[in-house]
Coordinates of C-alpha atoms and ligand atoms in Angstrom, one line a residue:
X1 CA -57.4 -36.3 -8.8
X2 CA -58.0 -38.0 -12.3
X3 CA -56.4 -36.7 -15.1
X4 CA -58.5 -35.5 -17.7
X5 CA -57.4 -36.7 -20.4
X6 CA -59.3 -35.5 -23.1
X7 CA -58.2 -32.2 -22.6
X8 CA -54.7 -32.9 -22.1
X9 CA -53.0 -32.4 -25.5
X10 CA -51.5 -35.9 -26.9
X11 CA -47.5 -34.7 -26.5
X12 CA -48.0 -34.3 -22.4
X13 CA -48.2 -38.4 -22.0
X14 CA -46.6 -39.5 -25.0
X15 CA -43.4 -39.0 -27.5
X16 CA -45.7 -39.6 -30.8
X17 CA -42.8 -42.0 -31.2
X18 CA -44.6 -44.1 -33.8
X19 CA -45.5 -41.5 -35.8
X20 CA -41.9 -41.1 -36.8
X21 CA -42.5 -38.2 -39.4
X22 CA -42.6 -34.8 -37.9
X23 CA -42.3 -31.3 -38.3
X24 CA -42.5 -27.7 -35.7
X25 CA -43.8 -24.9 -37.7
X26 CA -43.5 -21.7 -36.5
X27 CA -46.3 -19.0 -37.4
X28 CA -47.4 -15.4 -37.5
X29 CA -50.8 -14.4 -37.4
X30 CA -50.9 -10.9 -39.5
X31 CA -54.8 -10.6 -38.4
X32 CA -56.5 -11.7 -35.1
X33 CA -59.8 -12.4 -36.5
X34 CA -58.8 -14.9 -39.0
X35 CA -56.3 -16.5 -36.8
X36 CA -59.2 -17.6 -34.8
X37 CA -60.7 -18.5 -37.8
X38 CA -58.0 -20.9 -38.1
X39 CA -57.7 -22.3 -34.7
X40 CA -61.7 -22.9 -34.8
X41 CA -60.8 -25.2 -37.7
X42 CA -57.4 -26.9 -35.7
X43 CA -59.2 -27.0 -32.7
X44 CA -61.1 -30.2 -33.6
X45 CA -57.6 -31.6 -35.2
X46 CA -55.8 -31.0 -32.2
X47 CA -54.2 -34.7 -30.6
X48 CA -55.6 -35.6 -27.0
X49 CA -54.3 -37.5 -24.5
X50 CA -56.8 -40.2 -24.4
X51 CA -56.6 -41.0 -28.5
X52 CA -53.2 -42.7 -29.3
X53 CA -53.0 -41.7 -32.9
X54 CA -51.5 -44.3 -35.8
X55 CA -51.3 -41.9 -38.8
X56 CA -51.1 -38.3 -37.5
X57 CA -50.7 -36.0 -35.0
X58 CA -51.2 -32.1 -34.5
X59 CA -50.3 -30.4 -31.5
X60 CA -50.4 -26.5 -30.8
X61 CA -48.4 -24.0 -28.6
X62 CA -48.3 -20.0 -28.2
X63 CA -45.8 -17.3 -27.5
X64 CA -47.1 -14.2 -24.8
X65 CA -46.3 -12.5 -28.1
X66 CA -49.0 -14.5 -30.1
X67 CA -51.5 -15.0 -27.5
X68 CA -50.9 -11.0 -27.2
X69 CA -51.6 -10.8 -30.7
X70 CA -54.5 -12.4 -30.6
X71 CA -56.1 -10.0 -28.4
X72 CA -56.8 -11.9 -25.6
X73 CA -58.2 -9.8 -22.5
X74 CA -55.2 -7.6 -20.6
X75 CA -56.1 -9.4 -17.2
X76 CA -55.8 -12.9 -18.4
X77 CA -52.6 -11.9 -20.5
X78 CA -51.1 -10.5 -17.0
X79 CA -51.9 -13.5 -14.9
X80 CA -49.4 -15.7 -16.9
X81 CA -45.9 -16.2 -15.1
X82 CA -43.1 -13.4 -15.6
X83 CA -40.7 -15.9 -17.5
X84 CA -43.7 -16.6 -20.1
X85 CA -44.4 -13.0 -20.9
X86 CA -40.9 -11.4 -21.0
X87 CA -40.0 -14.5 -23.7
X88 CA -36.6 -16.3 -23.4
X89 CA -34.8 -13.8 -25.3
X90 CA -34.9 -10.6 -22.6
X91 CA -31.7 -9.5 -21.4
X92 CA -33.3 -10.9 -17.8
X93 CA -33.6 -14.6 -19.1
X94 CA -30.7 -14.9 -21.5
X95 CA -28.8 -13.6 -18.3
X96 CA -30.3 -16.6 -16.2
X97 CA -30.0 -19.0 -19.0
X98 CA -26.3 -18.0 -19.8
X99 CA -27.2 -17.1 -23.1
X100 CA -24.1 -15.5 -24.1
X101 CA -21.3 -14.9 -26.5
X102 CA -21.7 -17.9 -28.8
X103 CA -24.9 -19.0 -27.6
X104 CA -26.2 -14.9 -27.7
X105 CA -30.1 -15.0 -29.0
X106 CA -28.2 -12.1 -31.6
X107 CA -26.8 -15.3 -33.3
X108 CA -30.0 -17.5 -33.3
X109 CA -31.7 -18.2 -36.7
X110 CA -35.2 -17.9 -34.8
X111 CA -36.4 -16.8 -31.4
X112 CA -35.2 -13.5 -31.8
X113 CA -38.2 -11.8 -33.7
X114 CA -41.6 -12.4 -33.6
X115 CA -43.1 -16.0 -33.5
X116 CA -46.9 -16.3 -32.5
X117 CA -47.1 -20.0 -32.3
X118 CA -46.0 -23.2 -32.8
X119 CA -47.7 -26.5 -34.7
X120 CA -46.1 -29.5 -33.8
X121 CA -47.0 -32.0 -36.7
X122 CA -46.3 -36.3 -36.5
X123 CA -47.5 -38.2 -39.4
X124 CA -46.7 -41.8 -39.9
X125 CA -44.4 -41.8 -43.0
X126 CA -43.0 -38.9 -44.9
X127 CA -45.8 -38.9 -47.9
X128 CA -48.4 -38.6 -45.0
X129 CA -46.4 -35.5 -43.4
X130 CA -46.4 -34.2 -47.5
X131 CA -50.3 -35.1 -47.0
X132 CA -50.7 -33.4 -43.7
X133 CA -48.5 -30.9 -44.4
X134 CA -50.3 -29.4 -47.7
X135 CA -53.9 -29.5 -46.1
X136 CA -52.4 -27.0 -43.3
X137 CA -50.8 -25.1 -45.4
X138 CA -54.1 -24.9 -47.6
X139 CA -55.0 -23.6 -44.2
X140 CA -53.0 -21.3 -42.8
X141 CA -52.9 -19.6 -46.2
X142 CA -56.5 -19.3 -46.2
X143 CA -56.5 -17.4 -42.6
X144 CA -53.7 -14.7 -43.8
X145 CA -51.1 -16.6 -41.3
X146 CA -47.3 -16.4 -42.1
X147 CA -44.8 -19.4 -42.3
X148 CA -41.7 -18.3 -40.4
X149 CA -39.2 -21.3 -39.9
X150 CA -39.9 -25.2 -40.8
X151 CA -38.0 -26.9 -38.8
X152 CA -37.7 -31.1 -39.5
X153 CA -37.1 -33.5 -37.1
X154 CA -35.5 -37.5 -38.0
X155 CA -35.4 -40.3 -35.5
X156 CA -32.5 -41.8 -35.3
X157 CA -31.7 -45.7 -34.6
X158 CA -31.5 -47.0 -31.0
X159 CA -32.7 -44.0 -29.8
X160 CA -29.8 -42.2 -30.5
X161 CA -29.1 -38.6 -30.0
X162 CA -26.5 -37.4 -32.7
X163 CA -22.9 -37.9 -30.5
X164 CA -23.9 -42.1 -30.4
X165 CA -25.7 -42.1 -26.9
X166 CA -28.9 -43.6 -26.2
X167 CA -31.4 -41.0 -24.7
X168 CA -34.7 -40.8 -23.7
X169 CA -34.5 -43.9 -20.9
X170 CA -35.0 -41.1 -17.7
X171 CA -38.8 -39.9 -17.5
X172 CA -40.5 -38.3 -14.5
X173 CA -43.6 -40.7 -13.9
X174 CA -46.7 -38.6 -13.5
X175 CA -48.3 -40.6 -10.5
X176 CA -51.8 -39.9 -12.0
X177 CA -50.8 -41.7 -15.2
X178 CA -49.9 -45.2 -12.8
X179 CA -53.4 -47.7 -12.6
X180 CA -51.7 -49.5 -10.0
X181 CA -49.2 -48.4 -7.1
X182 CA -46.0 -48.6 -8.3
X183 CA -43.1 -50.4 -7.0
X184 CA -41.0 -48.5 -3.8
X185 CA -37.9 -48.3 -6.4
X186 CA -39.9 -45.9 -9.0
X187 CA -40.6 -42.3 -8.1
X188 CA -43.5 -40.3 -9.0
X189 CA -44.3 -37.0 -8.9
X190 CA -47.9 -35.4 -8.7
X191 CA -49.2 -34.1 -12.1
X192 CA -49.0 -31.1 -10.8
X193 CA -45.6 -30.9 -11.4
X194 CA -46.1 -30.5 -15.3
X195 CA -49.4 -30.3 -15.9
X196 CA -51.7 -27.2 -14.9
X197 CA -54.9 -27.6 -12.2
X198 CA -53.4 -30.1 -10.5
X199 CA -51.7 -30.5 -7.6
X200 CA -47.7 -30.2 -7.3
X201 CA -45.0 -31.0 -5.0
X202 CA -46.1 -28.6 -2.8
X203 CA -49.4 -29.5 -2.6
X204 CA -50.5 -26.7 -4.1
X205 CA -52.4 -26.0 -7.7
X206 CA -49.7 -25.2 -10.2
X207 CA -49.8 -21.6 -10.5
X208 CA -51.7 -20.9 -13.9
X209 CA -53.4 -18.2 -15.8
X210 CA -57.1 -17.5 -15.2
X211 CA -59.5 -15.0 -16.6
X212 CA -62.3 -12.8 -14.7
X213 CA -65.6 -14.8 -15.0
X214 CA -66.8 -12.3 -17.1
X215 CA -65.1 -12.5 -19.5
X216 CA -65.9 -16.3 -20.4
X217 CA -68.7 -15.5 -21.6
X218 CA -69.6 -18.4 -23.1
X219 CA -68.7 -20.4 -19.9
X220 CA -66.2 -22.6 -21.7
X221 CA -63.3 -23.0 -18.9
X222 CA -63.7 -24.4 -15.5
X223 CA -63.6 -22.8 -12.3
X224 CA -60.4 -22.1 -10.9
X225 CA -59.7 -23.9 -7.6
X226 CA -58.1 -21.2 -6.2
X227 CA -60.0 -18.4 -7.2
X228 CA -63.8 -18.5 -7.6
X229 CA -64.4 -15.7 -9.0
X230 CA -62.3 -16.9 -12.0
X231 CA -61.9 -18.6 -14.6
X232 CA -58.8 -21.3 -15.2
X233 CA -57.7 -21.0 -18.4
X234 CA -54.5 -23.2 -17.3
X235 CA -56.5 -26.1 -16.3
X236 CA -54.8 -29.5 -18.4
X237 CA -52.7 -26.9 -20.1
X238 CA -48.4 -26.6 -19.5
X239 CA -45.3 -24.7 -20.3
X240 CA -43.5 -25.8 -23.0
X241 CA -39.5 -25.3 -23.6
X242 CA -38.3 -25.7 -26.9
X243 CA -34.1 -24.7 -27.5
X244 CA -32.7 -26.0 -30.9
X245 CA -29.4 -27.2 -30.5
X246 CA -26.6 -27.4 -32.9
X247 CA -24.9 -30.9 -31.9
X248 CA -20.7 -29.9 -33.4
X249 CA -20.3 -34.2 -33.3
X250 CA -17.0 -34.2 -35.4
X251 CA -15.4 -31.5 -32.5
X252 CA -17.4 -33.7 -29.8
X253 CA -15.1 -36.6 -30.6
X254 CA -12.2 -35.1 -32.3
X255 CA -11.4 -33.4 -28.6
X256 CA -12.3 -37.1 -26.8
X257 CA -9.3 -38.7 -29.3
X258 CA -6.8 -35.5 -28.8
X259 CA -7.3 -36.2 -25.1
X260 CA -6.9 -40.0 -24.9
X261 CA -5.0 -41.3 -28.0
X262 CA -7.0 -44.2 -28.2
X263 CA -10.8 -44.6 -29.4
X264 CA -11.9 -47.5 -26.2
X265 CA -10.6 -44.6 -24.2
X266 CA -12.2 -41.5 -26.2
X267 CA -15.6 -43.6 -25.5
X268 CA -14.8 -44.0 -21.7
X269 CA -14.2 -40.2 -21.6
X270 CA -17.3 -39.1 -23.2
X271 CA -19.5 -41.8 -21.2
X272 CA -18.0 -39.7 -18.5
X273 CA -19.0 -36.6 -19.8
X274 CA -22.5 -38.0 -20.2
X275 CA -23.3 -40.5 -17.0
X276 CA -24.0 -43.3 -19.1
X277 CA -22.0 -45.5 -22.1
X278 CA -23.5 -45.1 -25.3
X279 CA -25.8 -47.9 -24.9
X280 CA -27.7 -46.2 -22.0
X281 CA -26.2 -48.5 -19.1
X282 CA -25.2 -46.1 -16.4
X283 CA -22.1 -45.3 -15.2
X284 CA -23.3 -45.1 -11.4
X285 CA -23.9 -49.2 -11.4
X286 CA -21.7 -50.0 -14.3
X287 CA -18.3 -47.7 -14.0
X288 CA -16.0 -50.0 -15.9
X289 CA -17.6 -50.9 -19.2
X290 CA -21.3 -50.7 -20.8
X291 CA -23.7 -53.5 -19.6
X292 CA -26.7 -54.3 -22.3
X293 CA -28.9 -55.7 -19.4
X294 CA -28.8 -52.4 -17.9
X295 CA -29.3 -49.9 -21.2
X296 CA -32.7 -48.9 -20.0
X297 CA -32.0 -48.7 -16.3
X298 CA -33.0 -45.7 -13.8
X299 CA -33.1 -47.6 -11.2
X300 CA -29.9 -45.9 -9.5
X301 CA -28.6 -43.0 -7.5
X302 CA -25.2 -41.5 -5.7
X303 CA -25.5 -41.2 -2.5
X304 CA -25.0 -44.7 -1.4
X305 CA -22.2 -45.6 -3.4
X306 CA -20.9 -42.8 -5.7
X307 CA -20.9 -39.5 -3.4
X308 CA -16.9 -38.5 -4.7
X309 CA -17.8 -39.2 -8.0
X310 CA -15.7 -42.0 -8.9
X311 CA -17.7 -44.1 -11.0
X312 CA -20.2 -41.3 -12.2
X313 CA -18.6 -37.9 -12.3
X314 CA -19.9 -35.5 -10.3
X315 CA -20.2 -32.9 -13.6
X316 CA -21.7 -35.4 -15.8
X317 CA -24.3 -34.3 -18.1
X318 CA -27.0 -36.4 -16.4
X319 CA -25.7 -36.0 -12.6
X320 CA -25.9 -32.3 -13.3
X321 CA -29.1 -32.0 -14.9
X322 CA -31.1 -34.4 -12.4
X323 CA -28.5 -34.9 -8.9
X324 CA -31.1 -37.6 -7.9
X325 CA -30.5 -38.3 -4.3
X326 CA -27.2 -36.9 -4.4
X327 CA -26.5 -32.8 -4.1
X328 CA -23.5 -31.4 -2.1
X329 CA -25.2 -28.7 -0.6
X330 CA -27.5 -31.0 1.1
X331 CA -26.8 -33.1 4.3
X332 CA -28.9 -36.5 3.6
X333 CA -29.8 -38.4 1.1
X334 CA -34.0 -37.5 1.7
X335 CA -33.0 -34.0 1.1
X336 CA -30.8 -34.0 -1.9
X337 CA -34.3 -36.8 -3.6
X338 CA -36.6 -33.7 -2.5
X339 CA -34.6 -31.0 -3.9
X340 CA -33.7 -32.6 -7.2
X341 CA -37.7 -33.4 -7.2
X342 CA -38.4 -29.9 -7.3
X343 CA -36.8 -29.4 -10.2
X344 CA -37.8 -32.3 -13.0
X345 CA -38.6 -31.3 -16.6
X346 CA -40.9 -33.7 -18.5
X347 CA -38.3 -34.1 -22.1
X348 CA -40.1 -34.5 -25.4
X349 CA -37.4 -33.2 -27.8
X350 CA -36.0 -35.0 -31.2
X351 CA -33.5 -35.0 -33.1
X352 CA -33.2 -33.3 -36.3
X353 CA -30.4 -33.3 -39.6
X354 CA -29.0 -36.7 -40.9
X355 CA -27.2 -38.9 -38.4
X356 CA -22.9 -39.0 -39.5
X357 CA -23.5 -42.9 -39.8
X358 CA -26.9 -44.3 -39.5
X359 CA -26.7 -46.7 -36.8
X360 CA -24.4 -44.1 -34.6
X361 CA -21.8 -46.4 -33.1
X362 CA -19.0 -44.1 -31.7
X363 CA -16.1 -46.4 -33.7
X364 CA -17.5 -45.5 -36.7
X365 CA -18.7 -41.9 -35.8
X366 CA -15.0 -41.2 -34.8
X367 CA -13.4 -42.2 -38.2
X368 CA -15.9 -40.2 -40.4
X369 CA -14.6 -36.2 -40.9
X370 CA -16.2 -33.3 -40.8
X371 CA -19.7 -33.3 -43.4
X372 CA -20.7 -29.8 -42.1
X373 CA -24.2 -31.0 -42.2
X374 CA -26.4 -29.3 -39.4
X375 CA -27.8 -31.9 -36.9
X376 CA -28.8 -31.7 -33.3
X377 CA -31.5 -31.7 -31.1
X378 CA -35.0 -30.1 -31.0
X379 CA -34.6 -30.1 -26.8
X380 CA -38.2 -29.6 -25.5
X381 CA -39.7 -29.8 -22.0
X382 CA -42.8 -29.3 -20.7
X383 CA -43.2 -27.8 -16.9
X384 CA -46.1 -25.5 -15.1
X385 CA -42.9 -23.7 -13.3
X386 CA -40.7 -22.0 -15.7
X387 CA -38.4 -20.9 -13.5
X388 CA -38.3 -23.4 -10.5
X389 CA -37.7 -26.5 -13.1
X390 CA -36.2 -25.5 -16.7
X391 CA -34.5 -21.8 -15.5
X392 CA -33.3 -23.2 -12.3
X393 CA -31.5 -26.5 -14.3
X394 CA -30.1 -25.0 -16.6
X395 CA -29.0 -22.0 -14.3
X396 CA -28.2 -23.5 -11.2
X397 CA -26.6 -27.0 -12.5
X398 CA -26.2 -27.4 -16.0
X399 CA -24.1 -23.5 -16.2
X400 CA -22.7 -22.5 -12.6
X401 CA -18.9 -23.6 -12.3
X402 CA -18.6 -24.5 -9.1
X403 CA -21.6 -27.0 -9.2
X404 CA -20.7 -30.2 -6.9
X405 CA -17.8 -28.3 -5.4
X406 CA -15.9 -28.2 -8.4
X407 CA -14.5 -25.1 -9.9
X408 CA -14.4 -24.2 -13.9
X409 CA -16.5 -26.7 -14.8
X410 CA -20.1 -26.0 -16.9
X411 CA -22.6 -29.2 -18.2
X412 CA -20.0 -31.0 -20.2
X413 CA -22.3 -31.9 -22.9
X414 CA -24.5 -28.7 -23.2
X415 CA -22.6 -26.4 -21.1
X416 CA -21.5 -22.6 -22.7
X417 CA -18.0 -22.7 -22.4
X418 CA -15.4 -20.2 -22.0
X419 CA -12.7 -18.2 -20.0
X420 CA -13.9 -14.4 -19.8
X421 CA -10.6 -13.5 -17.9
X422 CA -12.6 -13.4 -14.7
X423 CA -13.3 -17.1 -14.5
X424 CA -13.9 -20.0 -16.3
X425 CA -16.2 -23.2 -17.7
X426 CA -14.5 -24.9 -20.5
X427 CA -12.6 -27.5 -17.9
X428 CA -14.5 -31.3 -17.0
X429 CA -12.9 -32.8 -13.8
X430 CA -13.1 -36.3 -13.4
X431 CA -12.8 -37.2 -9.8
X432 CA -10.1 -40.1 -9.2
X433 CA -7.7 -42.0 -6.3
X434 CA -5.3 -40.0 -5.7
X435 CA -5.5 -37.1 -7.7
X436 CA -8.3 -36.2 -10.1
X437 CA -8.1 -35.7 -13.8
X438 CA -9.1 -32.2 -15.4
X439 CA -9.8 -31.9 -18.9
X440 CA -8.9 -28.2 -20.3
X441 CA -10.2 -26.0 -22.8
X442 CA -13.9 -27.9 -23.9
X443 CA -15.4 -26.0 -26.8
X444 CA -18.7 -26.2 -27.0
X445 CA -20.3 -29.4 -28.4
X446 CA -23.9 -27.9 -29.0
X447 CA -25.1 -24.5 -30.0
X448 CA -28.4 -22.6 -29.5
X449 CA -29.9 -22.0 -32.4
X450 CA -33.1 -20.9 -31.8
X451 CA -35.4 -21.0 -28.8
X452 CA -38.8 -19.9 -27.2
X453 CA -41.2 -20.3 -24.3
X454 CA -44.7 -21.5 -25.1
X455 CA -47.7 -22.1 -23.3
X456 CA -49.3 -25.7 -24.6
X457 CA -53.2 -25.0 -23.6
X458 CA -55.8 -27.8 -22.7
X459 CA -58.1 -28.6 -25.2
X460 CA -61.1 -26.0 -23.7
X461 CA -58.6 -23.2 -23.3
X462 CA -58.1 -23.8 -27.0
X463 CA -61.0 -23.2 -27.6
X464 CA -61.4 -20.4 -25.8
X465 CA -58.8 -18.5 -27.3
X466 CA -60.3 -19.6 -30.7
X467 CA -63.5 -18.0 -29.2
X468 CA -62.6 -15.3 -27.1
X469 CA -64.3 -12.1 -28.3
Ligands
HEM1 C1 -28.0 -31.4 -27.7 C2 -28.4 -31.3 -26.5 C3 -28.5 -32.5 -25.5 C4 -28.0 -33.8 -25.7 C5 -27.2 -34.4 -26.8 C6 -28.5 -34.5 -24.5 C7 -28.2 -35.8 -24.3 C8 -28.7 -36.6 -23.2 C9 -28.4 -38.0 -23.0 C10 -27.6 -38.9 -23.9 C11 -29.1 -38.3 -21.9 C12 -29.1 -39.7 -21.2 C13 -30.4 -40.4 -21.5 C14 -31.4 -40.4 -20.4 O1 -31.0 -40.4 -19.2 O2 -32.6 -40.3 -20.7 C15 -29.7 -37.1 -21.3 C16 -30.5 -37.1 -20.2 C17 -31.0 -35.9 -19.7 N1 -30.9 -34.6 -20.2 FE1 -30.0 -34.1 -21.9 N2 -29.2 -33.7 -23.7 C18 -29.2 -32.4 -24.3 C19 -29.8 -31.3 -23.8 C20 -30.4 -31.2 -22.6 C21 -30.9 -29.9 -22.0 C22 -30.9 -28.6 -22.6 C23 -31.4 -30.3 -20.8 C24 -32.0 -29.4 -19.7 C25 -31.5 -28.2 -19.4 C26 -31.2 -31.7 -20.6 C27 -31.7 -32.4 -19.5 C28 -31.6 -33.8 -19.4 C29 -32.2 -34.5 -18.3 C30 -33.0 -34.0 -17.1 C31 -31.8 -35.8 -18.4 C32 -32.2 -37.0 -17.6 C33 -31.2 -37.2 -16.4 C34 -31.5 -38.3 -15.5 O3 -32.7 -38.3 -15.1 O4 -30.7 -39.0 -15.1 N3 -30.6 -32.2 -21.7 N4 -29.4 -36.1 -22.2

């Protein structure tokens, strides 16, 4: 099935990476009527998937809480998904997240109380941001809606992430986005997957929220294709993740030089923790030292050539959070590619706080101290299955201990560590010949600081909550 783009919001097919200004505003309405008032206005403003945009971007997501808030009807409210409407601060989710001790929502500088929704905003250069930023403020302002966190975002160089490492080179390809058939090496996976009224990996319409016919009464959403007698109000719509992380990077590489002594080898070790060298080549086809031909490569897996782990540890942050064709639990390679399918977030985060040296080489990242400054990562996904892709990732392989067979280990990278007396997560075993290495006592390298679950609406289900009466 075609995508349709023009109701796709922009930030589902692209990163917005040339506007390179942006901010995420987070909002309360204080009265329903003139928050629609408001999102009639944004509405029109709001980035599609078909425009690529060269001075600014808007883009628009909603807690239960706002959408709630908004009065939209009880029926449509209950069809959204149980992880959506209970928020990811319940004692359920944090539970299933491992959202505890320091990573408790009680420490979190948002998340915690009320947000109603989210404005994602990309402007070219700073002064039009300043520009953008004053006409929605002009805005909001007008409509009685409250301000409740700014939160910036920065670029960094290479494609950085604040440790030194290159990110954003692994990317589920949405088949329907391909003009042509791709080559046998790439893998795609059905819209479906990420983006609501489509089908997934199942072969089955992404379960999404619908309204009684009725109740559209001014027949703006389409048919669901499931039910009839309803209304899809999830149709070119998503989930969207968004966790702000604290990135600690003087303790990141402080504990890689305690444990090696030498800064070549502090490097190694964290390429370890991570799956790839700071340039992006990966460790799976390049174990021994970075290769610049291969900084963009995802061409690779581990069941061929790296099933013990010895050139790409089996708890490495990116051999946890997507196993490719390689899971323990499974018996062939065709099973451990179909399970890891099932659970693929589409990233879109960025980084945010000044970078400890601008053009983030470890060797110089290593001799600077400790600036205090707070930097990490604005981690966002988008998914139509809350719980089969984001919940079960970071529940399932980026937190349980004994993922791959190993035994204290959590995510190296993002992982909650600690020793509760009843077991532990703060260990990183690197599998070797004879005897494997095990690193003791990780702190945690990142930090939630905030966090919510949104529901990033289509264009016409934009309007219809703007609408809705
Ligand atoms: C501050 C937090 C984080 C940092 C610094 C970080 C860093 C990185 C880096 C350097 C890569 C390699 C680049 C690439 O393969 O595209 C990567 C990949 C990835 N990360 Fe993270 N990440 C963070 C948070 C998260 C979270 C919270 C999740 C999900 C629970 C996640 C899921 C992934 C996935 C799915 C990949 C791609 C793996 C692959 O396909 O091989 N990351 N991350």
């Amino acid at each position: 099935m075609k995508l349709e783009k023009k109701d796709i919001q922009g930030l589902m097919v692209r990163g917005h990476g040339n506007l390179k200004s942006a901010r995420f505003l987070l909002y309360n309405c204080t009265d329903p009527a003139t928050s629609c008032d408001f999102l009639k206005e944004i509405v029109p403003l709001i980035t599609n998937a078909e425009e690529k945009p060269e001075k600014e971007a808007i883009q628009i997501a909603f807690t239960y809480e706002g959408l709630s808030f908004l009065q939209l009807p009880p029926p449509l409210l209950n069809s959204f998904c149980r992880e959506f409407k209970e928020g990811m601060t319940a004692d359920q989710r944090r539970a299933v997240l491992g959202d505890i001790g320091d990573n408790d929502p009680d420490h979190w500088d948002w998340g915690q109380d009320s947000i109603h929704f989210l404005l994602m905003v990309y402007a070219k250069d700073q002064e039009q941001l300043d520009k953008s930023m004053l006409r929605i403020k002009e805005q909001t302002d007008r409509c009685g809606i409250e301000l409740i966190h700014t939160l910036p975002t920065g670029l960094l160089q290479h494609q950085k992430e604040h440790f030194g490492f290159r990110d954003d080179i692994s990317r589920p390809v949405i088949r329907e986005l391909l003009n042509e058939t791709p080559p046998e090496n790439i893998t795609t996976f059905p819209a479906g997957e990420f983006i609501m009224g489509y089908k997934n990996l199942y072969d089955e319409y992404a379960p999404a929220p619908h309204v009684p016919f009725e109740l559209d009464t001014k027949g703006i959403l389409p048919v669901h294709p499931d039910f009839p007698e309803r209304k899809d109000l999830g149709k070119n719509g998503s989930y969207l993740v968004f966790r702000q992380m604290h990135q600690n990077v003087h303790s990141f590489w402080q504990y890689m030089k305690e444990q090696t002594g030498e800064k070549g080898e502090a490097i190694k070790l964290a390429s370890k923790m991570v799956g790839r060298w700071p340039d992006g080549s990966p460790l799976a086809t390049c174990p021994m030292a970075p290769d610049p031909e291969l900084s963009e490569s995802n061409d690779f897996g581990y069941w061929d050539d790296d099933q013990a782990g010895l050139k790409c540890p089996l708890g490495a942050h990116i051999r946890r959070t997507n196993p490719r064709d390689h899971l323990v639990t499974e018996t062939s390679k065709k099973d451990s590619s179909e399970m890891a399918a099932k659970h693929q977030l589409l990233r879109k985060g960025r980084p945010y706080g000044p970078p400890v040296t601008p053009e983030l080489d470890p060797q110089n990242i290593m001799d600077s101290g400790d600036d205090d400054q707070e930097r990490g990562l604005h981690f966002i996904c988008m998914v139509t299955d809350i719980r089969r892709q984001f919940e079960f990732v970071q529940n399932n392989w980026v937190s349980f201990h004994k993922f791959g067979g190993l035994e204290n280990d959590a995510d190296p990278i993002i992982g909650n560590h600690f020793n509760n007396g009843h077991y532990k997560t703060d260990e990183f075993s690197v599998p070797n010949y004879p005897i494997r290495k095990k690193y003791s006592n990780l702190p945690n390298f990142t930090l939630i600081k905030g966090g919510a679950y949104f529901f990033f609406p289509g264009i016409k289900a934009l309007q219809y909550i703007a609408n809705h009466e």
